[in-house]
Structures are given as structure tokens and as C-alpha cells.
Tab-separated table of C-alpha atoms in Angstrom:
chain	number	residue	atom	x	y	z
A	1041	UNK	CA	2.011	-30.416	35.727
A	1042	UNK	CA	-1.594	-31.107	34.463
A	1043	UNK	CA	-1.892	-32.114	31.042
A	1044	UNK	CA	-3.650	-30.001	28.240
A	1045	UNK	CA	-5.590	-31.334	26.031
A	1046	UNK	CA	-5.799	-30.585	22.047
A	1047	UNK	CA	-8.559	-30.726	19.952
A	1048	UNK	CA	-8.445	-30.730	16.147
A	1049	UNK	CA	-10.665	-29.384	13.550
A	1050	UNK	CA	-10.913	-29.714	9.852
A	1051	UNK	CA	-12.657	-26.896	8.984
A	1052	UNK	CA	-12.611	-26.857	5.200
A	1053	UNK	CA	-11.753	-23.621	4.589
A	1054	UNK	CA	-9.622	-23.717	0.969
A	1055	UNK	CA	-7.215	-20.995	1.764
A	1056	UNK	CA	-5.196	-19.864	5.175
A	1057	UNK	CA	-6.948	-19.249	8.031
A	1058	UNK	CA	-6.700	-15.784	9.471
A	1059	UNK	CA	-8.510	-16.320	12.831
A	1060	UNK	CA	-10.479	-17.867	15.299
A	1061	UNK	CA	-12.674	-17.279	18.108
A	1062	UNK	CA	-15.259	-18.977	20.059
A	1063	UNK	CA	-18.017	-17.279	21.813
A	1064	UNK	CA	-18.230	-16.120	25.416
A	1065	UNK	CA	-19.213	-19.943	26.095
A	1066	UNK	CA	-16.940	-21.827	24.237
A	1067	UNK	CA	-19.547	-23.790	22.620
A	1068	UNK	CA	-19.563	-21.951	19.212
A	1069	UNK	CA	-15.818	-21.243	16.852
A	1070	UNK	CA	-15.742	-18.914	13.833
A	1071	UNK	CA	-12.845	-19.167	11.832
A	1072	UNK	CA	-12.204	-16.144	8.785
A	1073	UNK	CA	-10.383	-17.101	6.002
A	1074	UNK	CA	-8.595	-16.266	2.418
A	1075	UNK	CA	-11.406	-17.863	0.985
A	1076	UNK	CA	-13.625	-14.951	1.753
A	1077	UNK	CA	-15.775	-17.147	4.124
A	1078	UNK	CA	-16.587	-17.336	7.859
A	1079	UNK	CA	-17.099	-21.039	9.171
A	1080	UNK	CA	-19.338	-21.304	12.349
A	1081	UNK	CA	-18.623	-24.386	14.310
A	1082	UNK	CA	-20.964	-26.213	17.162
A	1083	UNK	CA	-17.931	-27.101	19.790
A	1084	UNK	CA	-19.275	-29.700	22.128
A	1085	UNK	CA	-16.414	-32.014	24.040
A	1086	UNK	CA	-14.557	-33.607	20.965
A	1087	UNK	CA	-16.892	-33.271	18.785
A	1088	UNK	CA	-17.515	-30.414	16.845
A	1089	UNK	CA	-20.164	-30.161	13.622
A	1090	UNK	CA	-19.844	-26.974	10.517
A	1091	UNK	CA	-23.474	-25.424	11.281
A	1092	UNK	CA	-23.418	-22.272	8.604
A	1093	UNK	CA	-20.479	-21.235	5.801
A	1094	UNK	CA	-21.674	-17.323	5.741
A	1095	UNK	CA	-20.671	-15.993	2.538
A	1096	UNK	CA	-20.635	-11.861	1.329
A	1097	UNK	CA	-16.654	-10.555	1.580
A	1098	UNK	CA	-15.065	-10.749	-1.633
A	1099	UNK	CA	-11.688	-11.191	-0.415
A	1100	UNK	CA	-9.730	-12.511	2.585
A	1101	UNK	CA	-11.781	-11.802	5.939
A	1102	UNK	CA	-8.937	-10.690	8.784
A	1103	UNK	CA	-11.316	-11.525	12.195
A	1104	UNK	CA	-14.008	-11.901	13.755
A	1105	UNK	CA	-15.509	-10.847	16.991
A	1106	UNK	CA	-18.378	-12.138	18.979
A	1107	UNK	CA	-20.784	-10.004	20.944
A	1108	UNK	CA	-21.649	-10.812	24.361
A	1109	UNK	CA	-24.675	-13.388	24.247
A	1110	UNK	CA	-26.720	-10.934	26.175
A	1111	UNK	CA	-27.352	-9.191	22.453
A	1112	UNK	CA	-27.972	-12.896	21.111
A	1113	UNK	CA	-25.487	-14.699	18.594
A	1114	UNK	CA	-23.917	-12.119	17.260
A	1115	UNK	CA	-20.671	-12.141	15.438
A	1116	UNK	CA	-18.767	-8.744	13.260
A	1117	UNK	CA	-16.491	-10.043	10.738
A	1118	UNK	CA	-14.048	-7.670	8.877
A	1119	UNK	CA	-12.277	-8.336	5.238
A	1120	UNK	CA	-9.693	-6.556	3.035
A	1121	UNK	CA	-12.342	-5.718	1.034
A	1122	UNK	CA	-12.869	-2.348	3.355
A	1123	UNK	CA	-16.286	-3.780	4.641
A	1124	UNK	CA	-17.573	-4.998	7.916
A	1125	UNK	CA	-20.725	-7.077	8.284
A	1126	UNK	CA	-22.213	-8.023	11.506
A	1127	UNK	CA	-24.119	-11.645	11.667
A	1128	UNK	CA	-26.923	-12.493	13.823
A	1129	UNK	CA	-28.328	-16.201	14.209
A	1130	UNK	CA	-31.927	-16.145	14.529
A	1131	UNK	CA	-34.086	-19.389	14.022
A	1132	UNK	CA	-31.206	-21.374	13.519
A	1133	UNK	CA	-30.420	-18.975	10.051
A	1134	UNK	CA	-27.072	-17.034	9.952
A	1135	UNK	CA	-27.732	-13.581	8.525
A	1136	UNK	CA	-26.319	-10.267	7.999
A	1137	UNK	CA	-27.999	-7.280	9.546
A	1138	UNK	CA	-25.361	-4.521	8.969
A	1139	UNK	CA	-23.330	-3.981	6.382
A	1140	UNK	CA	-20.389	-1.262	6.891
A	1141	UNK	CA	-18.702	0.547	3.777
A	1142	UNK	CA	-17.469	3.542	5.244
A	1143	UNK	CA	-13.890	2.561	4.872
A	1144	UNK	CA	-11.929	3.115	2.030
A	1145	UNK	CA	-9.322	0.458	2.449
A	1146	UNK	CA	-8.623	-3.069	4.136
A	1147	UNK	CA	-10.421	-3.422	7.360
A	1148	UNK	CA	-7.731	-4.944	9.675
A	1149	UNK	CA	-9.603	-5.328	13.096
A	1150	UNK	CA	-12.727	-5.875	14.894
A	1151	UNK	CA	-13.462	-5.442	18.780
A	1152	UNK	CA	-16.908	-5.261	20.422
A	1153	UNK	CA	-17.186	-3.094	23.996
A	1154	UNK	CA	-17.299	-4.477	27.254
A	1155	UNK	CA	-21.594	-5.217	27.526
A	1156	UNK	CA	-21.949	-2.768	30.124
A	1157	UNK	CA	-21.555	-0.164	27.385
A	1158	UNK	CA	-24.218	-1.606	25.290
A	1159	UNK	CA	-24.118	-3.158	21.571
A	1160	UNK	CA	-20.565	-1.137	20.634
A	1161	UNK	CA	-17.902	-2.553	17.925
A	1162	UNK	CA	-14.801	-0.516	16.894
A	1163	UNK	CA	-13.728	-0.869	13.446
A	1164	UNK	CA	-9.489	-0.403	12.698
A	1165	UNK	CA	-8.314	0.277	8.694
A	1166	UNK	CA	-5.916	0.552	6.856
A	1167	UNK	CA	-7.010	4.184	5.927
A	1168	UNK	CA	-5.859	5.565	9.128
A	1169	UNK	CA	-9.336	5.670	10.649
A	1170	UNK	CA	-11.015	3.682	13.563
A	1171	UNK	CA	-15.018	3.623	13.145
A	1172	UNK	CA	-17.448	3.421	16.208
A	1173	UNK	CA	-20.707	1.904	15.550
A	1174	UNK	CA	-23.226	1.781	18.305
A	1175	UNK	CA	-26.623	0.042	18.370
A	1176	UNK	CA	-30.018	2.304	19.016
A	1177	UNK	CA	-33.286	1.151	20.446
A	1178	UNK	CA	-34.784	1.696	17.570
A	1179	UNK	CA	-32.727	-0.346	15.307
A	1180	UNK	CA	-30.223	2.051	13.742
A	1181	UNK	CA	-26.857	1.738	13.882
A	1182	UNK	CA	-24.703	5.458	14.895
A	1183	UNK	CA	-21.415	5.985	13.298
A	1184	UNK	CA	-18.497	7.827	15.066
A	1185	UNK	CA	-14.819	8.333	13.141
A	1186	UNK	CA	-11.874	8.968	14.628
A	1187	UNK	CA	-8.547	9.771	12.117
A	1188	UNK	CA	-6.415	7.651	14.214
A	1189	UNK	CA	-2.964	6.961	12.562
A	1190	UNK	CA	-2.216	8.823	9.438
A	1191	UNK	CA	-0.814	5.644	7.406
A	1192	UNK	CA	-2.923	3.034	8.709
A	1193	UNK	CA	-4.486	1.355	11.702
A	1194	UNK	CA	-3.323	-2.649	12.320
A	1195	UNK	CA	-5.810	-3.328	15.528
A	1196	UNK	CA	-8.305	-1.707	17.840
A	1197	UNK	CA	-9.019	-2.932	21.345
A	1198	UNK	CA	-11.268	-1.798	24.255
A	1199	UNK	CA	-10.485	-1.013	27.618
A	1200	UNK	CA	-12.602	-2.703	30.786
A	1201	UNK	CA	-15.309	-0.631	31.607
A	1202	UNK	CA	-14.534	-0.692	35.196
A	1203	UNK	CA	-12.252	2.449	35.937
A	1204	UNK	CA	-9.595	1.792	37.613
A	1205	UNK	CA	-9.896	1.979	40.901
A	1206	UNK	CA	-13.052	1.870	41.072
A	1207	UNK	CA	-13.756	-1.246	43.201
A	1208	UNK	CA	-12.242	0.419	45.867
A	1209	UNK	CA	-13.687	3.593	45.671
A	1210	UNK	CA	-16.904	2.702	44.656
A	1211	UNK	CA	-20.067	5.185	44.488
A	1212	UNK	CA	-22.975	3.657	46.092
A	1213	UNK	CA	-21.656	0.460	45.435
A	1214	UNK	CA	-21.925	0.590	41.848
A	1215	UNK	CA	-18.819	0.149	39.979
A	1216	UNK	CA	-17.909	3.508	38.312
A	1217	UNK	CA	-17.604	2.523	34.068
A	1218	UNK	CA	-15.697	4.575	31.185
A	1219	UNK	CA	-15.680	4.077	27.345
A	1220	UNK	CA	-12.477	3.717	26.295
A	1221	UNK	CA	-10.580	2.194	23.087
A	1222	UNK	CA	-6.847	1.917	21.969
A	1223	UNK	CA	-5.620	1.442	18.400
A	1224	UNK	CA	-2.201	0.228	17.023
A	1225	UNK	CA	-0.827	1.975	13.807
A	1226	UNK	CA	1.190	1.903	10.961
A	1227	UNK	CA	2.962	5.289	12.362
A	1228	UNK	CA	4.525	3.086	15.355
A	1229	UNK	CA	2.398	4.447	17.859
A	1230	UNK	CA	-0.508	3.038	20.160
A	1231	UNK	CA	-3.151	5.790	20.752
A	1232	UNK	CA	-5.512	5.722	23.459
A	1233	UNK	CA	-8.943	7.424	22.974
A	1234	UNK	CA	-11.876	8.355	25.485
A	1235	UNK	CA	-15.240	9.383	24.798
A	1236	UNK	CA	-16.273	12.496	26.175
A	1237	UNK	CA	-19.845	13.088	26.695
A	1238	UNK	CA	-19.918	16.169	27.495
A	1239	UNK	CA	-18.821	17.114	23.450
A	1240	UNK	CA	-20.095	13.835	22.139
A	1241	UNK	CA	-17.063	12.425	20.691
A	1242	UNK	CA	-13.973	10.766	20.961
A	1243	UNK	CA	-10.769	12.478	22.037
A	1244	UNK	CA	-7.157	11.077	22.324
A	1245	UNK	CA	-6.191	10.696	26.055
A	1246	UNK	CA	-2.571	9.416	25.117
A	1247	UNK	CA	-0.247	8.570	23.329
A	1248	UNK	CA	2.336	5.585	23.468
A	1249	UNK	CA	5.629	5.411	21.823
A	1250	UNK	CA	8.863	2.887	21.811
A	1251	UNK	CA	7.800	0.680	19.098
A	1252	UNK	CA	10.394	1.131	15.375
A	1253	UNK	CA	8.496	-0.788	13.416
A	1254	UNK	CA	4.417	-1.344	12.848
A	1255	UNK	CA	2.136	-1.803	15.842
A	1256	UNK	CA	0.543	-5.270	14.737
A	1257	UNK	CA	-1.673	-5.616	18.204
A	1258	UNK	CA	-2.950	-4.533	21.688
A	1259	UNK	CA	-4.240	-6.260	24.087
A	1260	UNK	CA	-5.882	-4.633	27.374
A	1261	UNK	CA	-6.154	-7.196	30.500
A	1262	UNK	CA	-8.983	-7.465	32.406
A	1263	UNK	CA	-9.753	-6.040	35.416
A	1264	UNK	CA	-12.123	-6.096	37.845
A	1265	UNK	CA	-11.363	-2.793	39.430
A	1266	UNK	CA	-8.000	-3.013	40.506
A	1267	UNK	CA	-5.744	0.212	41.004
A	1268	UNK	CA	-3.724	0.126	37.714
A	1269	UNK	CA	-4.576	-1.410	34.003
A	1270	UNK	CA	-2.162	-3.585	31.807
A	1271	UNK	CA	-1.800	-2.995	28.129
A	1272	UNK	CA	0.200	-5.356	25.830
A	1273	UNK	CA	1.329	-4.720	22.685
A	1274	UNK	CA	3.560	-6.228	19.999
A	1275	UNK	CA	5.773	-4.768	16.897
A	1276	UNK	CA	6.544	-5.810	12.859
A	1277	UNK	CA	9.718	-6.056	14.666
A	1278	UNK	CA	10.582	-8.733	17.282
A	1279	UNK	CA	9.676	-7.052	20.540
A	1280	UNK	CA	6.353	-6.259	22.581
A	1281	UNK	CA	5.807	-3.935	25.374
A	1282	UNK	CA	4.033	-3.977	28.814
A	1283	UNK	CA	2.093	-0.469	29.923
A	1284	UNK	CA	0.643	-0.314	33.288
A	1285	UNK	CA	-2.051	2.469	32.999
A	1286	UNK	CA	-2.033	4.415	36.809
């Protein structure tokens, strides 16, 4: 069996570390932390050097989420404090170019979309709600909310854009795409939501039951097009749960 190697970093962060990510590369980490900061980390072999602290939260910061480089370096951060900011690195300067207050409690989750659906992060709080916020060409920012799970939302996750499917029944050879999220709650449930374009908004497809105890996180696999979809998700309790998605 071939041997993994483990790389250690000392990131200076001066309270626990709530997550970390690198970027679609896996050249640049961000870690979130108690502190209230983000740490943004040049990842290169063993070696790794602390390019930017980027400070604004005031209090613990849950996660972070890259965007797909083809937007740039961009990186959505999320904080008890009920705010979301969204970084972007230009000229070698970290700094924030949206600032989201629309929640009213702890925001527990951030997940951008697949790129094929364009600059799109989903927003999961503790006040039951998941936002939508999607990027305009001319520089705004849209805001959809959904009243996802009446005593809180723990995660939000999208689905791959390619329908299932799709790679076999393919229009013109282009791969048919959908826009679609699912959110874990507080309630027990996982909900699955679509957006429907023909009513501009978002609309529950489904929802997923089995869990006793709080939905802490989903994960959807990836898929290139196959026939069914995977969803993962795992419980306060000790027990997760497989869904295959026809």
C-alpha cells in the first residue's frame, strides 16, 4: 500500500480552528477560526508561507469556500456573527467586496455553485433560512431566500450541474445542466431545492427523512453524468446516510 504523506502547518491562529480548504489547485489553504480571522496560506511542496490574516468577523468564522479560479481568487467566509463576506485577491491585496447581513443569526455554511452556473454561493443559518446570492454583469450582487428549516439550517451544498443522465442522453452534445442545492436542518430533515425559471425562484423538490437528531452535513458526489446521484449526510447522533438520487 503506497504511503501518504503528511504535511504540517502552524498557522497561528490563537483559538480552534473551524476549517480548512485549499483552492481548486491546491496551491492556496484558508483556515477560519475562533479568533475571528481567516489565514490564507501559499502551499507549495513542504513549504508553505502566511500571505494575508483578513480580518472583519467579530466572532468565530465557521468556513470558508473558494470560488472556481475562473472568477479569480475568490474566497466567501461565514461567522456566527450572522454575516458573510466574500474576499477577492487582486494585486497581491486581500479585500472584501461583499458584505452580507441579511441573516439574523449564526451563519453556519458556505457553498459556491458548480462554475457552469456562474458566480453563485448559498448561504445556510441558523435562522432557518438559506440565502442565494448570484453575481451580475454589472457588478451587483441578487439575493434569493428560501425559509428552509424552521429551527435552523446546519449546512448547504450544491448539486453537479450535469443532470443526471445526461451524458448519455445528451442534446447536441452539450451536457444538459440544472441548479440545484440541498440544506441540512435543525428539524432532522435534508431538503432538496430546484430553481425554477419559469417562476424565478426556488422550490423544494424533496424532502429526506431518517435522521433523530440534527442534520450537521451533506455532501453531494460528483458526477459526470452518470444515471443516478449520491448524497451523504451525517446526524448530531452517531449515524450517516447514503441517498442515491434516480
Amino acid at each position: 500500500m503506497a504511503q501518504t504523506a503528511t504535511q504540517t502547518i502552524e498557522t497561528h491562529h490563537e483559538d480552534m480552528i473551524h476549517d480548512a480548504q485549499l483552492d481548486y489547485y491546491s496551491r492556496r489553504l484558508a483556515t477560519a477560526s475562533s479568533d475571528s480571522t481567516i489565514k490564507i496560506f501559499d502551499v507549495e511542496g513542504d513549504a508553505q508561507r502566511l500571505i494575508d490574516t483578513l480580518t472583519g468577523h467579530d466572532a468565530p468564522v465557521w468556513q470558508v469556500s473558494w470560488a472556481h479560479p475562473k472568477f479569480g481568487n475568490i474566497l466567501a467566509s461565514c461567522s456566527y456573527d450572522g454575516r458573510v463576506f466574500i474576499w477577492k485577491e487582486q494585486n497581491n491585496v486581500w479585500a472584501k467586496i461583499k458584505e452580507h447581513t441579511i441573516h439574523t443569526a449564526s451563519v453556519n455554511s458556505v457553498s459556491w455553485a458548480p462554475h457552469e452556473l456562474g458566480a453563485v454561493l448559498a448561504c445556510a443559518s441558523s435562522d432557518g433560512k438559506v440565502s442565494v446570492l448570484e453575481y451580475r454583469d454589472d457588478g451587483s450582487w441578487e439575493t434569493f431566500v428560501i425559509d428552509a428549516h424552521g429551527i435552523g439550517c446546519n449546512a448547504v451544498t450544491w448539486a453537479p450541474a450535469a443532470i443526471p443522465g445526461s451524458l448519455i442522453h445528451a442534446n447536441g452534445g452539450n451536457l444538459n445542466v440544472m441548479k440545484k442545492l440541498v440544506s441540512a436542518g435543525c428539524d432532522n430533515l435534508i431538503k432538496i431545492w430546484v430553481w425554477r425559471d419559469d417562476t424565478k425562484t426556488w422550490q423544494e423538490e424533496e424532502t429526506l427523512e431518517g435522521h433523530s437528531d440534527w442534520v450537521r452535513d451533506i455532501a453531494w458526489a460528483p458526477n459526470v453524468g452518470l444515471p443516478k446521484s449520491y448524497l451523504a449526510s451525517c446526524s448530531q447522533v452517531q449515524r450517516s446516510e447514503l441517498t442515491i438520487d434516480n
